[in-house]
JSON list of C-alpha atoms in Angstrom, two decimals:
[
{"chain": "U", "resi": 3, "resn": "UNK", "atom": "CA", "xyz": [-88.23, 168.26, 68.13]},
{"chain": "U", "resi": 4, "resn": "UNK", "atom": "CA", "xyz": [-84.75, 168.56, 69.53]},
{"chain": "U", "resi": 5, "resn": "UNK", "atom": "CA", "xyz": [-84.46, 166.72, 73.03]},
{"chain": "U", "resi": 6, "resn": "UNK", "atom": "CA", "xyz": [-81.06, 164.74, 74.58]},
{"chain": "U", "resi": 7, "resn": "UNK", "atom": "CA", "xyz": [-81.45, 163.30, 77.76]},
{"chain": "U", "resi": 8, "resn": "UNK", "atom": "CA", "xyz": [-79.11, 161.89, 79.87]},
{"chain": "U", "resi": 9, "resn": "UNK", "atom": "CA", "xyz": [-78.95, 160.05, 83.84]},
{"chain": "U", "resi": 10, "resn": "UNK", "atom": "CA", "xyz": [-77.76, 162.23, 86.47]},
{"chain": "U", "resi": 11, "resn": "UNK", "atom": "CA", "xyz": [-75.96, 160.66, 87.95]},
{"chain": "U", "resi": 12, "resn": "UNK", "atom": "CA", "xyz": [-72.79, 157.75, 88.69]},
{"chain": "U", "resi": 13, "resn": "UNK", "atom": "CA", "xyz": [-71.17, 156.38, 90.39]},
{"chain": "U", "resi": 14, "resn": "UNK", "atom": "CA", "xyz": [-68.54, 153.22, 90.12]},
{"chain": "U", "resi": 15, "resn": "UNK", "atom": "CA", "xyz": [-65.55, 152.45, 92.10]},
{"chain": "U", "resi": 16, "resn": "UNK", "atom": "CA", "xyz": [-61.97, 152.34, 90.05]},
{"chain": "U", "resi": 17, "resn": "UNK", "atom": "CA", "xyz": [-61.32, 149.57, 88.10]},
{"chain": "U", "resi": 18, "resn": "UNK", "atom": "CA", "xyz": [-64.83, 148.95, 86.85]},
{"chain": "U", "resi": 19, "resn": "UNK", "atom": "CA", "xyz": [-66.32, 150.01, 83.75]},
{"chain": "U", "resi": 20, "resn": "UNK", "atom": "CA", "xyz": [-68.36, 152.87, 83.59]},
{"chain": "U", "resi": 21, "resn": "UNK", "atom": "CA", "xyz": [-71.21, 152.83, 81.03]},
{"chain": "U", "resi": 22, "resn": "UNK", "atom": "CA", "xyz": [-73.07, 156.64, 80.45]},
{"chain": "U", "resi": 23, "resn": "UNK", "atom": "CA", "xyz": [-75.93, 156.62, 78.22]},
{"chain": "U", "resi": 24, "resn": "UNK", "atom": "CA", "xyz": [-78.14, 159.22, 76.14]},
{"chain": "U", "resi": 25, "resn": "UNK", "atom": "CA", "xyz": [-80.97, 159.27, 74.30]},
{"chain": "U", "resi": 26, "resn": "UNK", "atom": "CA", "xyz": [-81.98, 161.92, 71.62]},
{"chain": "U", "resi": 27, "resn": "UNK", "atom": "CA", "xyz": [-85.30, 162.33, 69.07]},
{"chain": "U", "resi": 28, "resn": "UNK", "atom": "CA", "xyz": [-84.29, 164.21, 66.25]},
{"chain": "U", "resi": 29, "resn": "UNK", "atom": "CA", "xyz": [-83.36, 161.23, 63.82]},
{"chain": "U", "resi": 30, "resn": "UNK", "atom": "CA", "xyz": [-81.75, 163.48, 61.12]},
{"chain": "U", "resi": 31, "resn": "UNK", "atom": "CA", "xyz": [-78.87, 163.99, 63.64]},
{"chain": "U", "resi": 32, "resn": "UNK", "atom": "CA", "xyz": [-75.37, 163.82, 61.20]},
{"chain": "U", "resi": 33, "resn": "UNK", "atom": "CA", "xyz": [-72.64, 163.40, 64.21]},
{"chain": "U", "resi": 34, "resn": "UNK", "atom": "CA", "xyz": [-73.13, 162.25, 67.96]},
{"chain": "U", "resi": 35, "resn": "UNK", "atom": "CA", "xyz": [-70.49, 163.67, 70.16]},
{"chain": "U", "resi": 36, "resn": "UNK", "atom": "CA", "xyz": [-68.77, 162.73, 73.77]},
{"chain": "U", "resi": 37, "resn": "UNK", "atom": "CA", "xyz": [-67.79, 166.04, 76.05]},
{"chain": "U", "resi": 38, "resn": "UNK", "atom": "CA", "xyz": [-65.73, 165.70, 79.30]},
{"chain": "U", "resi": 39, "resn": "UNK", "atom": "CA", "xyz": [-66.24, 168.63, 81.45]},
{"chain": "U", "resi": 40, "resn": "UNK", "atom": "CA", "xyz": [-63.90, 168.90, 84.92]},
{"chain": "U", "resi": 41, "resn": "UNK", "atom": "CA", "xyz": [-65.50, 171.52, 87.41]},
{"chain": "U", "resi": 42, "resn": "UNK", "atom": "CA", "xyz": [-64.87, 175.00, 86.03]},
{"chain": "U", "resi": 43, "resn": "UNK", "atom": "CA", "xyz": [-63.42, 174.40, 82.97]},
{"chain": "U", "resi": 44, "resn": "UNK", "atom": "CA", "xyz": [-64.61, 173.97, 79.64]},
{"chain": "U", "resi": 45, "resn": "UNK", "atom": "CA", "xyz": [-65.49, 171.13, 77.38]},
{"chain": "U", "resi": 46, "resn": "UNK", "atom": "CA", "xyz": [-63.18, 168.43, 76.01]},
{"chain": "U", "resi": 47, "resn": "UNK", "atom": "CA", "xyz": [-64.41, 166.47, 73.21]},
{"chain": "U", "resi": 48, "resn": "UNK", "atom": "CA", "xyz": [-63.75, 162.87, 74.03]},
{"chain": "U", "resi": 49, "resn": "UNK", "atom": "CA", "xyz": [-65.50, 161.26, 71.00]},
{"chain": "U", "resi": 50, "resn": "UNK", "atom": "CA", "xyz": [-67.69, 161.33, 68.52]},
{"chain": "U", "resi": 51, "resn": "UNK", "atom": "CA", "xyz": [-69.40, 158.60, 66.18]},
{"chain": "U", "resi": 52, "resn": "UNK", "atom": "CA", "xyz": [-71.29, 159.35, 62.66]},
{"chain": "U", "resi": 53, "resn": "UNK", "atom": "CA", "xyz": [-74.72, 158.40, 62.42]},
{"chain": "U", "resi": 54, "resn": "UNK", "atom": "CA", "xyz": [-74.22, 155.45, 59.33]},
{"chain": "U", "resi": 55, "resn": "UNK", "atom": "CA", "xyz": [-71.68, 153.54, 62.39]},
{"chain": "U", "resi": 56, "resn": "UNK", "atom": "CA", "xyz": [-72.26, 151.28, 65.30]},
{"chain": "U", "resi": 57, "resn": "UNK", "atom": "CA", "xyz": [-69.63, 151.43, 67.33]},
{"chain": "U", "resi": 58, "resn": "UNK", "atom": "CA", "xyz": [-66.58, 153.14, 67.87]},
{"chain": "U", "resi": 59, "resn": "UNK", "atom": "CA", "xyz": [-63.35, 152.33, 69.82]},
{"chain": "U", "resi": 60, "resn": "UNK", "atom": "CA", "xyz": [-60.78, 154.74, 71.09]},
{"chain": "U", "resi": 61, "resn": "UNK", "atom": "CA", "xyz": [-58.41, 153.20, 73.31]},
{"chain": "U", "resi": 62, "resn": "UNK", "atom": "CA", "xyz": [-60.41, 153.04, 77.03]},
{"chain": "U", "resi": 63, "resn": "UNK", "atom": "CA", "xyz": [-63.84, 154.64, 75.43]},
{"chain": "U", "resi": 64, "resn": "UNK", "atom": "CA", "xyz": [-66.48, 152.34, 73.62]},
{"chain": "U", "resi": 65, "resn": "UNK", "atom": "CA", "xyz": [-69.23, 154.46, 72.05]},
{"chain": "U", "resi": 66, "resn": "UNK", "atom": "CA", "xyz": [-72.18, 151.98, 71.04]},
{"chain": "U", "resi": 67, "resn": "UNK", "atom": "CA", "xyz": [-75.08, 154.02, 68.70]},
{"chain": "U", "resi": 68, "resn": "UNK", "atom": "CA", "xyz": [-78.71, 152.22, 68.32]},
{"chain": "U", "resi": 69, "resn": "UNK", "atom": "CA", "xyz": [-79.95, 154.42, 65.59]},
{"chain": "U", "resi": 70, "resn": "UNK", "atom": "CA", "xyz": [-83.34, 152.43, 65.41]},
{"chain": "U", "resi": 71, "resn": "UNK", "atom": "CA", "xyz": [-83.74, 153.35, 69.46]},
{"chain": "U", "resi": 72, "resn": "UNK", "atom": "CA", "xyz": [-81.94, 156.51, 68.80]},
{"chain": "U", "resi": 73, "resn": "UNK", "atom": "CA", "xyz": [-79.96, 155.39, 72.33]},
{"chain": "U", "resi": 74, "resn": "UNK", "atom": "CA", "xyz": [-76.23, 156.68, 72.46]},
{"chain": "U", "resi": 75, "resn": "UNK", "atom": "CA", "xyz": [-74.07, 155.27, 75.11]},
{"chain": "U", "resi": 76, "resn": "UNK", "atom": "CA", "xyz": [-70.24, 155.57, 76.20]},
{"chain": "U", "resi": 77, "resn": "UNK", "atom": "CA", "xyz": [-68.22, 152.88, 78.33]},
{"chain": "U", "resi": 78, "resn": "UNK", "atom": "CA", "xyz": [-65.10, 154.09, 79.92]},
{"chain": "U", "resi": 79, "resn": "UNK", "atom": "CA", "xyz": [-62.82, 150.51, 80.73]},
{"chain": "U", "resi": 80, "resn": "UNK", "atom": "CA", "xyz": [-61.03, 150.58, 84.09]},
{"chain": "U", "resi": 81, "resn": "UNK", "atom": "CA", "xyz": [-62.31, 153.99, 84.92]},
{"chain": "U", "resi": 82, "resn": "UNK", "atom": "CA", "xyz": [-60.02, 156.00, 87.26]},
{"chain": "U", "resi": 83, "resn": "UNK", "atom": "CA", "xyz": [-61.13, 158.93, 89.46]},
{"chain": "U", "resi": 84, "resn": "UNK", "atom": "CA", "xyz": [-59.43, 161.59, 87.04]},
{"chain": "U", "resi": 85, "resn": "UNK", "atom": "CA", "xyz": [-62.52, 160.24, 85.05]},
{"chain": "U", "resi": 86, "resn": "UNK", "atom": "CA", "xyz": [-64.48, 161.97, 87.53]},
{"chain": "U", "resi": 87, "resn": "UNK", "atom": "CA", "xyz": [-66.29, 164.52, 85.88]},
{"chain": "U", "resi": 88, "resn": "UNK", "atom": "CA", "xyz": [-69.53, 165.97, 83.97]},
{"chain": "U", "resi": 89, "resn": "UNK", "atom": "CA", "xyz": [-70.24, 163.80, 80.48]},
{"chain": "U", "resi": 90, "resn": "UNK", "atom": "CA", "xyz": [-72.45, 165.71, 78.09]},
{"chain": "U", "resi": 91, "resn": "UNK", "atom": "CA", "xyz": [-73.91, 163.77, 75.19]},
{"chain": "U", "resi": 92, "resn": "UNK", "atom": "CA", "xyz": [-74.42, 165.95, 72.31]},
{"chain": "U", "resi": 93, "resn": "UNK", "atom": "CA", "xyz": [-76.09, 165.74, 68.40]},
{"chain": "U", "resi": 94, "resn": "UNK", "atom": "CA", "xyz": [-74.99, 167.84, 65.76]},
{"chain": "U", "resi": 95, "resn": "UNK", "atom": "CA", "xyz": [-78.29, 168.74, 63.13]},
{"chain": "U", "resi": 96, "resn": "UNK", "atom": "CA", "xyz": [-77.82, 167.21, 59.43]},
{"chain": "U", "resi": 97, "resn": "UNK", "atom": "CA", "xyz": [-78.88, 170.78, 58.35]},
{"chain": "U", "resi": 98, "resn": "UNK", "atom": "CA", "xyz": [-76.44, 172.70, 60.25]},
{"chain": "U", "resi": 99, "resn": "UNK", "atom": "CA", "xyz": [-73.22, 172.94, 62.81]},
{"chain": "U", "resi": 100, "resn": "UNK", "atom": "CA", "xyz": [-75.45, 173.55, 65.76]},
{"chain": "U", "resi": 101, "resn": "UNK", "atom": "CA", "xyz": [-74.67, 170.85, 68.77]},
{"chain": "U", "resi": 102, "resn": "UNK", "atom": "CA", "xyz": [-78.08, 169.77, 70.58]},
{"chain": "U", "resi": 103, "resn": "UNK", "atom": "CA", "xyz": [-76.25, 168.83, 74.35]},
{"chain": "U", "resi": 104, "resn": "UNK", "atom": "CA", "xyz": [-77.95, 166.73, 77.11]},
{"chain": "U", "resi": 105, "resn": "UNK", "atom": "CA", "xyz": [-78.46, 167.60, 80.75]},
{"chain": "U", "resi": 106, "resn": "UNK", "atom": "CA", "xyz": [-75.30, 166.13, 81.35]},
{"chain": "U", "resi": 107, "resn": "UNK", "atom": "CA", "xyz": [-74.30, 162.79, 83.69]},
{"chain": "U", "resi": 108, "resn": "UNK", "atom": "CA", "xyz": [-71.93, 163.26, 86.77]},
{"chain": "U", "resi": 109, "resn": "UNK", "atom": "CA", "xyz": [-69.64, 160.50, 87.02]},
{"chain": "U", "resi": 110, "resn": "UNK", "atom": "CA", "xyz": [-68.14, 159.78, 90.63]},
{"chain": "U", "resi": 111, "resn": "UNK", "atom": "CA", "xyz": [-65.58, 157.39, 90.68]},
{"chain": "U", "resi": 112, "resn": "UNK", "atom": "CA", "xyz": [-64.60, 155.98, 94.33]},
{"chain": "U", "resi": 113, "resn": "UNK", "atom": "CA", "xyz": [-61.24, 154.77, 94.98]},
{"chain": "D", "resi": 8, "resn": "UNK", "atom": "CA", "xyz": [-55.92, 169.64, 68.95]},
{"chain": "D", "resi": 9, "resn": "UNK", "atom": "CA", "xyz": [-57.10, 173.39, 68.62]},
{"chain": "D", "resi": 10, "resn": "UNK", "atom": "CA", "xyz": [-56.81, 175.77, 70.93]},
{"chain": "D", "resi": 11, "resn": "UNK", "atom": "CA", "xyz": [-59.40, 178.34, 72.23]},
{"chain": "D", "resi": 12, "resn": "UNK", "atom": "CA", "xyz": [-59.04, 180.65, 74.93]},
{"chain": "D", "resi": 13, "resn": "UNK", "atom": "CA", "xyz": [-61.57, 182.90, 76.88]},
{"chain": "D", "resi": 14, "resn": "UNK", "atom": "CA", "xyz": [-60.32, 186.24, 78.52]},
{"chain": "D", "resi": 15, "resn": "UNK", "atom": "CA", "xyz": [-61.23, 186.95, 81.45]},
{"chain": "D", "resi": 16, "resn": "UNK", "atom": "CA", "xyz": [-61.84, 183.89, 83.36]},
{"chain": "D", "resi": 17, "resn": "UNK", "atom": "CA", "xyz": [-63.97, 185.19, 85.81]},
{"chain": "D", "resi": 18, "resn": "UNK", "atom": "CA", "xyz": [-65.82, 188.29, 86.33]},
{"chain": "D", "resi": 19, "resn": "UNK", "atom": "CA", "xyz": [-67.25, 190.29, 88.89]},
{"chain": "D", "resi": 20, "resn": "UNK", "atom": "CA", "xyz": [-68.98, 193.99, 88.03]},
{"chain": "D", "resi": 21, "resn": "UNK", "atom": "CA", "xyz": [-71.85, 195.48, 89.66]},
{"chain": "D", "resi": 22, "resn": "UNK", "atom": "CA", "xyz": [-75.57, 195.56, 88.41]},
{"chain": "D", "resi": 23, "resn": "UNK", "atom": "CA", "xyz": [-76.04, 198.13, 85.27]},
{"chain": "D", "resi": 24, "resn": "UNK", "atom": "CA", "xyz": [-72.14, 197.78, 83.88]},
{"chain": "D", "resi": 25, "resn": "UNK", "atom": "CA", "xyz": [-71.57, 195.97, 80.80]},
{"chain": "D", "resi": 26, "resn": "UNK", "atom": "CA", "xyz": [-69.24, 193.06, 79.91]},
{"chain": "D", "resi": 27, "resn": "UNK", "atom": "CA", "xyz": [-66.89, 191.94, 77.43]},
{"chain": "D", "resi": 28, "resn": "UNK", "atom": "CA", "xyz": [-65.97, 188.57, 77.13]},
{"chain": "D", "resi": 29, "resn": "UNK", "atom": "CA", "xyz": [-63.29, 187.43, 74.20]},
{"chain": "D", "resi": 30, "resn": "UNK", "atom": "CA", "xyz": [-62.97, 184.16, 72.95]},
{"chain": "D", "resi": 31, "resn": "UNK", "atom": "CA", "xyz": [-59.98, 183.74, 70.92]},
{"chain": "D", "resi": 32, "resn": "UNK", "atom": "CA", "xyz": [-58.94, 180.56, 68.45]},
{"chain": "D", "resi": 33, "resn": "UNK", "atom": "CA", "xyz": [-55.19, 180.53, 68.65]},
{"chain": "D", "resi": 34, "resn": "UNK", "atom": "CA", "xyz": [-53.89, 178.57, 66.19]},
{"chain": "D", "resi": 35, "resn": "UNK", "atom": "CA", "xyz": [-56.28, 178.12, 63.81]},
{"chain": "D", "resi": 36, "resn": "UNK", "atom": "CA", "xyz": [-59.02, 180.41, 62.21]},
{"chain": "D", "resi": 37, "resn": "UNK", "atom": "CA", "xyz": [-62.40, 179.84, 62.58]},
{"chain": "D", "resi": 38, "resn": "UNK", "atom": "CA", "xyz": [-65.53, 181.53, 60.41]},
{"chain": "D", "resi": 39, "resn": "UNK", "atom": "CA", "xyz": [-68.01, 180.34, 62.83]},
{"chain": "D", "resi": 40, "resn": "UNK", "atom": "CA", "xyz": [-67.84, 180.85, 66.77]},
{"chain": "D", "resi": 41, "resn": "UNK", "atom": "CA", "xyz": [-70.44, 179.59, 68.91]},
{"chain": "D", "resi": 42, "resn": "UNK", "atom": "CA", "xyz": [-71.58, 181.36, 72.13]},
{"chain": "D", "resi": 43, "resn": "UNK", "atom": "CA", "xyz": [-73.42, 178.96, 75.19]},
{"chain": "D", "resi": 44, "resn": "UNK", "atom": "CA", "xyz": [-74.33, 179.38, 78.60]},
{"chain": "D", "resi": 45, "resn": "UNK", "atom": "CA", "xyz": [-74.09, 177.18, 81.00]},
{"chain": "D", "resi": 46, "resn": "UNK", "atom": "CA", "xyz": [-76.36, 177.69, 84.30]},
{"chain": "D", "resi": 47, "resn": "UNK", "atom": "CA", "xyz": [-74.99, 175.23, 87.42]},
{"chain": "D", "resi": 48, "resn": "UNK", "atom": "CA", "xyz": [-75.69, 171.78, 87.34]},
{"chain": "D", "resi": 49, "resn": "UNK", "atom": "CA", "xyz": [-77.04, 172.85, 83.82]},
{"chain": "D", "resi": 50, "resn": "UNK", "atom": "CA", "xyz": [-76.37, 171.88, 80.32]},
{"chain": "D", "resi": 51, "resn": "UNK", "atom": "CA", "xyz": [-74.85, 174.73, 77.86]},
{"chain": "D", "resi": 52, "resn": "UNK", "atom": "CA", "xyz": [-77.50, 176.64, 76.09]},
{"chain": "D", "resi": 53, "resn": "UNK", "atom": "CA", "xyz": [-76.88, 177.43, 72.62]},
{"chain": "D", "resi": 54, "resn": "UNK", "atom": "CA", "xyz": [-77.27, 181.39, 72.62]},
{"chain": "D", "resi": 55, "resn": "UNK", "atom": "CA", "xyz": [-75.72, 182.73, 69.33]},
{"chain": "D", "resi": 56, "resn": "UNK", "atom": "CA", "xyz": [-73.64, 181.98, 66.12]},
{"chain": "D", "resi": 57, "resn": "UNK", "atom": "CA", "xyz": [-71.05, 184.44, 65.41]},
{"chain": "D", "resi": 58, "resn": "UNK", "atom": "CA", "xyz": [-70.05, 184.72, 61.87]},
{"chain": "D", "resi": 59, "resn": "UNK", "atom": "CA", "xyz": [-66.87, 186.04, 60.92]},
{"chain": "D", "resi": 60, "resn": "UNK", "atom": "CA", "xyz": [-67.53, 189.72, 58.61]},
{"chain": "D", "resi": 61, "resn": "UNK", "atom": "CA", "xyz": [-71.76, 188.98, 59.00]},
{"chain": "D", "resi": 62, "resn": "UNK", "atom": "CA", "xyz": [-74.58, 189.39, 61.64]},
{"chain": "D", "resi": 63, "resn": "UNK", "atom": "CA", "xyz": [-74.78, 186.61, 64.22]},
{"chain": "D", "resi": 64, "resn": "UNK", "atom": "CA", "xyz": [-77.46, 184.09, 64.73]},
{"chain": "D", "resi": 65, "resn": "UNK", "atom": "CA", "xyz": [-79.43, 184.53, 68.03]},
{"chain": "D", "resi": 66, "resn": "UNK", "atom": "CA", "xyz": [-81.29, 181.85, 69.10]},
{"chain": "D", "resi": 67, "resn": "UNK", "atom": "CA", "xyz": [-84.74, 182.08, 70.31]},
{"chain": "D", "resi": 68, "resn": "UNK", "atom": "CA", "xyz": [-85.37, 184.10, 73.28]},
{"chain": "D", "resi": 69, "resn": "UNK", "atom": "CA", "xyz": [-82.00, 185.49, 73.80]},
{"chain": "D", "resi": 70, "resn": "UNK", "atom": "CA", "xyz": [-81.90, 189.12, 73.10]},
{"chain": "D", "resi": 71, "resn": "UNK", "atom": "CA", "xyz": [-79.42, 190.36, 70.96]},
{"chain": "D", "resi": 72, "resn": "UNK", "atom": "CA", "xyz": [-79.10, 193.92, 72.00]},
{"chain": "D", "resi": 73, "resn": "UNK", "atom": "CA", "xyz": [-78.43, 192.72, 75.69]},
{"chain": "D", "resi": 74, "resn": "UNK", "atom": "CA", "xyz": [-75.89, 190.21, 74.36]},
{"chain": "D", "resi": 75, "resn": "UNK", "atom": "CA", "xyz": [-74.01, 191.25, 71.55]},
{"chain": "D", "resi": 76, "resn": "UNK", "atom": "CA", "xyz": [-71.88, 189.49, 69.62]},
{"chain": "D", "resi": 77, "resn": "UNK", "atom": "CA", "xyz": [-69.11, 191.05, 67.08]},
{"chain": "D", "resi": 78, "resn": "UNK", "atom": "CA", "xyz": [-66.95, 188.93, 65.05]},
{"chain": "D", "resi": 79, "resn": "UNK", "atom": "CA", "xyz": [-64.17, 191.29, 63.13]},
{"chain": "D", "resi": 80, "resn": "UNK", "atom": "CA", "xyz": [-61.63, 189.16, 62.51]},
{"chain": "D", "resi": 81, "resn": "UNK", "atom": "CA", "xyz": [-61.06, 185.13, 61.95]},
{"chain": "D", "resi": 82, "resn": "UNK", "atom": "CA", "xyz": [-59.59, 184.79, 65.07]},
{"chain": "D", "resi": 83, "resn": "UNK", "atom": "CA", "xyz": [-61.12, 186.97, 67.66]},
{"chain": "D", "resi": 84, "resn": "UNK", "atom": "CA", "xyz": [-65.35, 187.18, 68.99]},
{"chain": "D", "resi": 85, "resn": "UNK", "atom": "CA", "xyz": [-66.23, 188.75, 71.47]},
{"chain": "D", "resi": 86, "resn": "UNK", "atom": "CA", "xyz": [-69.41, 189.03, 73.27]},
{"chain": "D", "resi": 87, "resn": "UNK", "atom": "CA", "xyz": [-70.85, 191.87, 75.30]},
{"chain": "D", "resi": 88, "resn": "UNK", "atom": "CA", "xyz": [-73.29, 191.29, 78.31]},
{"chain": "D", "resi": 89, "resn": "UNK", "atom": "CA", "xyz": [-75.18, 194.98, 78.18]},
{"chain": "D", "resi": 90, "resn": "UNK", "atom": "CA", "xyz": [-76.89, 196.47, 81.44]},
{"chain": "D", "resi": 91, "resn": "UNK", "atom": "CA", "xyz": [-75.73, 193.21, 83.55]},
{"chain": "D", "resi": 92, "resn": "UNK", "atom": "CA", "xyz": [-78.12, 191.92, 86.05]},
{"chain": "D", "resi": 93, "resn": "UNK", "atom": "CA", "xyz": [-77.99, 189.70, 88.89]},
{"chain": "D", "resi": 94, "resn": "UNK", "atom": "CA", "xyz": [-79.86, 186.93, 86.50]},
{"chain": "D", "resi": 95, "resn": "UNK", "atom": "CA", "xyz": [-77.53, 187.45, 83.66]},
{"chain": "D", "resi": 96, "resn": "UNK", "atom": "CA", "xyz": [-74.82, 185.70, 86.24]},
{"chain": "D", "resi": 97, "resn": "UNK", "atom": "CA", "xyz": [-73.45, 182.28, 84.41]},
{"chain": "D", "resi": 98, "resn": "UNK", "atom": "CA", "xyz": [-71.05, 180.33, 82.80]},
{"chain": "D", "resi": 99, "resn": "UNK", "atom": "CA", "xyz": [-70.36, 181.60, 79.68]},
{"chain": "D", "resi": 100, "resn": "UNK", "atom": "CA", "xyz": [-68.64, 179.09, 76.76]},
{"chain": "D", "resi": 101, "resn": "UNK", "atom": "CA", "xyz": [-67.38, 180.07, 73.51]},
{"chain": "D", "resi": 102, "resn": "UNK", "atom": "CA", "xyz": [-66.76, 177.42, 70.79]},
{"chain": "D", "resi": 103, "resn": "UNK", "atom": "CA", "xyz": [-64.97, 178.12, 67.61]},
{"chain": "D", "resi": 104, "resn": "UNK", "atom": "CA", "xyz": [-64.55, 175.67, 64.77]},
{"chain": "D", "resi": 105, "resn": "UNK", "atom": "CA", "xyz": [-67.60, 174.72, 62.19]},
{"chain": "D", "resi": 106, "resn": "UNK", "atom": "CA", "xyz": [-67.30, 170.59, 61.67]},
{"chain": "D", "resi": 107, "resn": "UNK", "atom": "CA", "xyz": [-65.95, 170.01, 65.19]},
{"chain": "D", "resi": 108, "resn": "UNK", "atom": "CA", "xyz": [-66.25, 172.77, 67.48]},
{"chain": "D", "resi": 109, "resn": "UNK", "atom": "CA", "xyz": [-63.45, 173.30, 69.99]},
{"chain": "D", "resi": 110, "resn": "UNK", "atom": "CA", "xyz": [-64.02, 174.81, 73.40]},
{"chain": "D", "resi": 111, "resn": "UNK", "atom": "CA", "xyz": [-62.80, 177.59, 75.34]},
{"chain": "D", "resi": 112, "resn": "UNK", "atom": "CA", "xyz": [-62.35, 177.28, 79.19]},
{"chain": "D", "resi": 113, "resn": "UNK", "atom": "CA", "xyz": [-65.08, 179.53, 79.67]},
{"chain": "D", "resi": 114, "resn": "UNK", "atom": "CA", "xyz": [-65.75, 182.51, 81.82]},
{"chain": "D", "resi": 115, "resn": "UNK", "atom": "CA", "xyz": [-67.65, 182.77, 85.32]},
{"chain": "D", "resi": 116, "resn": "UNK", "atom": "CA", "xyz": [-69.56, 185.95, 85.14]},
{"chain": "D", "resi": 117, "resn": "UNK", "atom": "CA", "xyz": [-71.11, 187.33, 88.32]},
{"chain": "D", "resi": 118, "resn": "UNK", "atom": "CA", "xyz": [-73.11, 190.19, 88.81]},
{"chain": "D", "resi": 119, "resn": "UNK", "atom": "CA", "xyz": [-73.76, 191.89, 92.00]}
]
């Protein structure tokens, strides 16, 4: 079945590394994707990573994928509190362009 | 990176008045357009694939004569919340793109 599930809930203080992590079922999943989403607005892809990799850097953002566990996570380095927002972890189906998203994690960042 | 934009960004219309939300891709055109809803504190809820010139997609358990989609041209869907009511009230996101699917900023429907 299709299921992404995600913590709640962060919260770090600036400066410190933030780590967000998801974990999905369907192991047929193609692409694993990163989405930022700032209250009332829409979704900003941050990252993604294709299944066949382990790890992917993009300046601040680390994303780390443990096919085997099927365990997704995303570090943010020296997080700052325009970081603070919703992170939704999602998988994209090898059979199609449908995205599978998790619950979602709200990141706090405290100054 | 691509651009899609939702019209209106927020709605308010009274229970029993239908809706029409556009989702526009600006500078690119896009075959496929993806329709979620979000509920708060919720994730977004896959409810339809709009395919440019073809039927969309529903996904199961979302009606598709309440929520219609129409897709007429490779830059424009739009999506129509029929005889609104007080539940249908949500977040509604529109993606457009097929490989990577670009969001629009969505639109706050609330029914009275």
């Amino acid at each position: 079945g299709e299921d992404v599930e995600q913590s709640l809930f962060l919260s770090v203080r600036e400066g410190d590394s933030s780590v967000i992590n998801c974990t999905y079922t369907d192991s047929s999943s193609t692409y694993l994707y990163w989405y930022k989403q700032e209250p009332g607005a829409g979704l900003q892809l941050l990252t993604y990573i294709f299944s066949n990799m382990d790890m992917k850097q993009d300046q601040r953002l680390t994303v780390l994928l443990n096919k085997k566990d099927k365990h997704l996570s995303l570090r943010i380095a020296d997080t700052q509190t325009g970081d603070s927002a919703i992170y939704f972890c999602a998988e994209r189906m090898d059979s199609s362009y449908k995205l599978i998203f998790g619950s979602g994690t709200r990141l706090l960042v405290r100054p | 990176g691509a651009v899609v934009s939702q019209h209106p960004s927020r709605v308010i219309c009274k229970s029993g008045t239908s809706v029409k939300i556009e989702c526009r891709s600006l500078d690119f055109q896009a075959t496929t357009m993806f329709w979620y809803r979000q509920f708060p504190k919720q994730s977004l809820m896959l409810m339809a694939t709009s395919n440019e010139g073809s039927k969309a997609t529903y996904e199961q358990g979302v009606e598709k004569d309440k929520f219609l989609i129409n897709h007429a041209s490779l830059t424009l869907s739009t999506l129509t919340v029929t005889s609104a009511h007080p539940e249908d009230s949500s977040f509604y996101i529109c993606a457009a793109g097929a490989g990577e699917q670009f969001f629009g900023p969505g639109t706050r429907l609330t029914v009275l």
